[in-house]
Amino acid sequence: MGNCQIEERRVGDVTVLDLLGELRTAECSAALRDAIGRLSGVGRNKILLNLAGLSAIDASGLGELLRSNVGLNKGGGQLKLLHPARALREMMSITELLSVFDIFESESEAVAAFARPMLDPEGHLLSYEYARYEAHSRGMRGDG
């Protein structure tokens, strides 16, 4: 797999993919896409990407994260990110993608968040961060 490695483990009904190395080549992006596609194909569509072991990511790697997130959401699944590096957070902020992903620093909190998906009034899946912001905003306005 070149300069990246994907290790798979399960925590309850959540599949954790530990990414190690660099997500900067087409080969690595394809490996991630294949892993997520395989899992989704067998109904394992709650996926937590542990990025703690990721030493580098570029725009194509970020694009693959976005494609994976959109694909899983369309199929009723969820993708969450664990331990993204500061550089990745900055890249996501610059590209205005930070609010698209559910990002966690605690594996147990991330796994627990899969059990309580956040839906808008029309029943569409919201990102955890957006739902948390909305709940906080309602509390501040006194209408929640």
CSV table of C-alpha atoms in Angstrom, one decimal:
chain,number,residue,atom,x,y,z
A,1,MET,CA,0.0,0.0,0.0
A,2,GLY,CA,3.0,2.3,-0.4
A,3,ASN,CA,3.5,4.8,2.4
A,4,CYS,CA,0.2,4.2,4.1
A,5,GLN,CA,-1.4,1.4,6.1
A,6,ILE,CA,-5.0,0.8,7.2
A,7,GLU,CA,-5.7,-1.3,10.2
A,8,GLU,CA,-9.3,-2.3,10.9
A,9,ARG,CA,-10.9,-3.1,14.3
A,10,ARG,CA,-14.3,-3.1,15.8
A,11,VAL,CA,-15.8,-1.3,18.8
A,12,GLY,CA,-19.3,-2.6,19.1
A,13,ASP,CA,-21.1,-1.9,15.8
A,14,VAL,CA,-18.5,0.8,14.9
A,15,THR,CA,-15.6,0.0,12.6
A,16,VAL,CA,-12.5,1.9,13.5
A,17,LEU,CA,-9.9,2.3,10.7
A,18,ASP,CA,-6.5,3.3,12.0
A,19,LEU,CA,-4.7,5.2,9.3
A,20,LEU,CA,-0.9,5.1,9.5
A,21,GLY,CA,1.6,6.9,7.3
A,22,GLU,CA,0.7,9.4,4.6
A,23,LEU,CA,-2.6,9.9,2.8
A,24,ARG,CA,-1.0,11.7,-0.2
A,25,THR,CA,-1.0,9.4,-3.1
A,26,ALA,CA,-3.7,8.0,-5.4
A,27,GLU,CA,-2.7,4.5,-4.2
A,28,CYS,CA,-3.4,5.4,-0.6
A,29,SER,CA,-6.7,7.2,-1.4
A,30,ALA,CA,-7.8,4.1,-3.4
A,31,ALA,CA,-6.9,1.8,-0.5
A,32,LEU,CA,-9.1,4.0,1.8
A,33,ARG,CA,-11.9,4.1,-0.7
A,34,ASP,CA,-11.8,0.3,-1.2
A,35,ALA,CA,-11.8,-0.3,2.6
A,36,ILE,CA,-14.8,1.9,3.2
A,37,GLY,CA,-16.6,0.6,0.1
A,38,ARG,CA,-16.0,-3.0,1.3
A,39,LEU,CA,-17.3,-2.2,4.8
A,40,SER,CA,-20.3,-0.3,3.5
A,41,GLY,CA,-21.1,-3.2,1.1
A,42,VAL,CA,-21.6,-5.6,4.0
A,43,GLY,CA,-23.6,-3.2,6.0
A,44,ARG,CA,-20.9,-1.9,8.3
A,45,ASN,CA,-21.5,1.8,7.6
A,46,LYS,CA,-20.6,3.3,11.0
A,47,ILE,CA,-16.9,4.2,10.4
A,48,LEU,CA,-14.5,6.0,12.6
A,49,LEU,CA,-11.2,7.1,11.0
A,50,ASN,CA,-8.5,7.3,13.6
A,51,LEU,CA,-6.0,9.8,12.1
A,52,ALA,CA,-3.6,9.8,15.0
A,53,GLY,CA,-1.0,7.8,13.1
A,54,LEU,CA,-1.3,9.9,9.9
A,55,SER,CA,1.9,11.8,9.4
A,56,ALA,CA,0.8,13.7,6.3
A,57,ILE,CA,-2.2,14.4,4.1
A,58,ASP,CA,-2.7,16.6,1.0
A,59,ALA,CA,-5.6,18.0,-0.9
A,60,SER,CA,-6.3,14.7,-2.7
A,61,GLY,CA,-6.4,12.9,0.7
A,62,LEU,CA,-8.8,15.5,2.0
A,63,GLY,CA,-10.9,15.0,-1.1
A,64,GLU,CA,-11.0,11.3,-0.4
A,65,LEU,CA,-12.2,11.9,3.1
A,66,LEU,CA,-14.9,14.2,1.7
A,67,ARG,CA,-16.0,11.6,-0.9
A,68,SER,CA,-16.1,8.9,1.7
A,69,ASN,CA,-18.2,11.0,4.0
A,70,VAL,CA,-20.7,12.0,1.3
A,71,GLY,CA,-20.9,8.4,0.0
A,72,LEU,CA,-21.6,6.9,3.5
A,73,ASN,CA,-24.1,9.6,4.3
A,74,LYS,CA,-26.0,9.0,1.1
A,75,GLY,CA,-26.2,5.3,2.0
A,76,GLY,CA,-27.4,6.0,5.5
A,77,GLY,CA,-24.0,5.6,7.1
A,78,GLN,CA,-21.8,7.8,9.1
A,79,LEU,CA,-18.1,8.7,9.0
A,80,LYS,CA,-16.4,10.4,11.9
A,81,LEU,CA,-12.8,11.6,12.4
A,82,LEU,CA,-10.7,10.9,15.4
A,83,HIS,CA,-7.5,12.8,16.3
A,84,PRO,CA,-6.9,14.9,13.1
A,85,ALA,CA,-3.6,16.7,13.1
A,86,ARG,CA,-3.5,20.5,13.5
A,87,ALA,CA,-2.4,20.8,9.8
A,88,LEU,CA,-5.5,18.8,8.7
A,89,ARG,CA,-7.8,20.9,10.8
A,90,GLU,CA,-6.3,24.1,9.3
A,91,MET,CA,-6.7,22.7,5.8
A,92,MET,CA,-10.3,21.9,6.6
A,93,SER,CA,-10.9,25.3,8.0
A,94,ILE,CA,-9.4,27.1,5.0
A,95,THR,CA,-11.5,25.0,2.6
A,96,GLU,CA,-14.6,25.5,4.8
A,97,LEU,CA,-14.9,21.7,5.4
A,98,LEU,CA,-14.5,21.7,9.1
A,99,SER,CA,-18.3,21.8,9.7
A,100,VAL,CA,-18.8,18.9,7.3
A,101,PHE,CA,-17.1,16.4,9.5
A,102,ASP,CA,-17.7,15.1,13.0
A,103,ILE,CA,-14.4,15.4,14.7
A,104,PHE,CA,-13.4,13.9,18.1
A,105,GLU,CA,-10.4,13.8,20.4
A,106,SER,CA,-11.8,10.9,22.4
A,107,GLU,CA,-12.5,7.5,20.9
A,108,SER,CA,-15.2,6.6,23.4
A,109,GLU,CA,-17.0,9.9,22.8
A,110,ALA,CA,-16.8,9.3,19.0
A,111,VAL,CA,-18.2,5.8,19.3
A,112,ALA,CA,-21.0,7.0,21.6
A,113,ALA,CA,-21.9,9.6,19.0
A,114,PHE,CA,-22.8,7.0,16.4
A,115,ALA,CA,-25.6,5.8,18.7
A,116,ARG,CA,-27.3,9.1,18.7
A,117,PRO,CA,-27.4,10.4,15.1
A,118,MET,CA,-28.6,14.0,14.9
A,119,LEU,CA,-31.4,14.8,12.4
A,120,ASP,CA,-32.9,18.0,11.2
A,121,PRO,CA,-36.7,18.5,11.3
A,122,GLU,CA,-37.0,16.9,7.8
A,123,GLY,CA,-35.1,13.8,9.0
A,124,HIS,CA,-31.8,14.5,7.3
A,125,LEU,CA,-28.6,13.6,9.1
A,126,LEU,CA,-26.7,16.6,10.6
A,127,SER,CA,-23.1,16.7,11.5
A,128,TYR,CA,-22.5,16.2,15.2
A,129,GLU,CA,-20.8,19.6,15.5
A,130,TYR,CA,-23.7,21.4,13.7
A,131,ALA,CA,-26.3,19.7,15.9
A,132,ARG,CA,-24.3,20.6,19.0
A,133,TYR,CA,-24.1,24.2,17.8
A,134,GLU,CA,-27.8,24.4,17.1
A,135,ALA,CA,-28.6,22.9,20.6
A,136,HIS,CA,-26.3,25.5,22.2
A,137,SER,CA,-27.9,28.3,20.2
A,138,ARG,CA,-31.4,27.3,21.1
A,139,GLY,CA,-30.4,27.2,24.8
A,140,MET,CA,-28.9,30.7,24.5
A,141,ARG,CA,-32.1,32.0,22.8
A,142,GLY,CA,-34.4,30.2,25.3
A,143,ASP,CA,-36.4,28.4,22.7
A,144,GLY,CA,-35.0,24.9,23.2
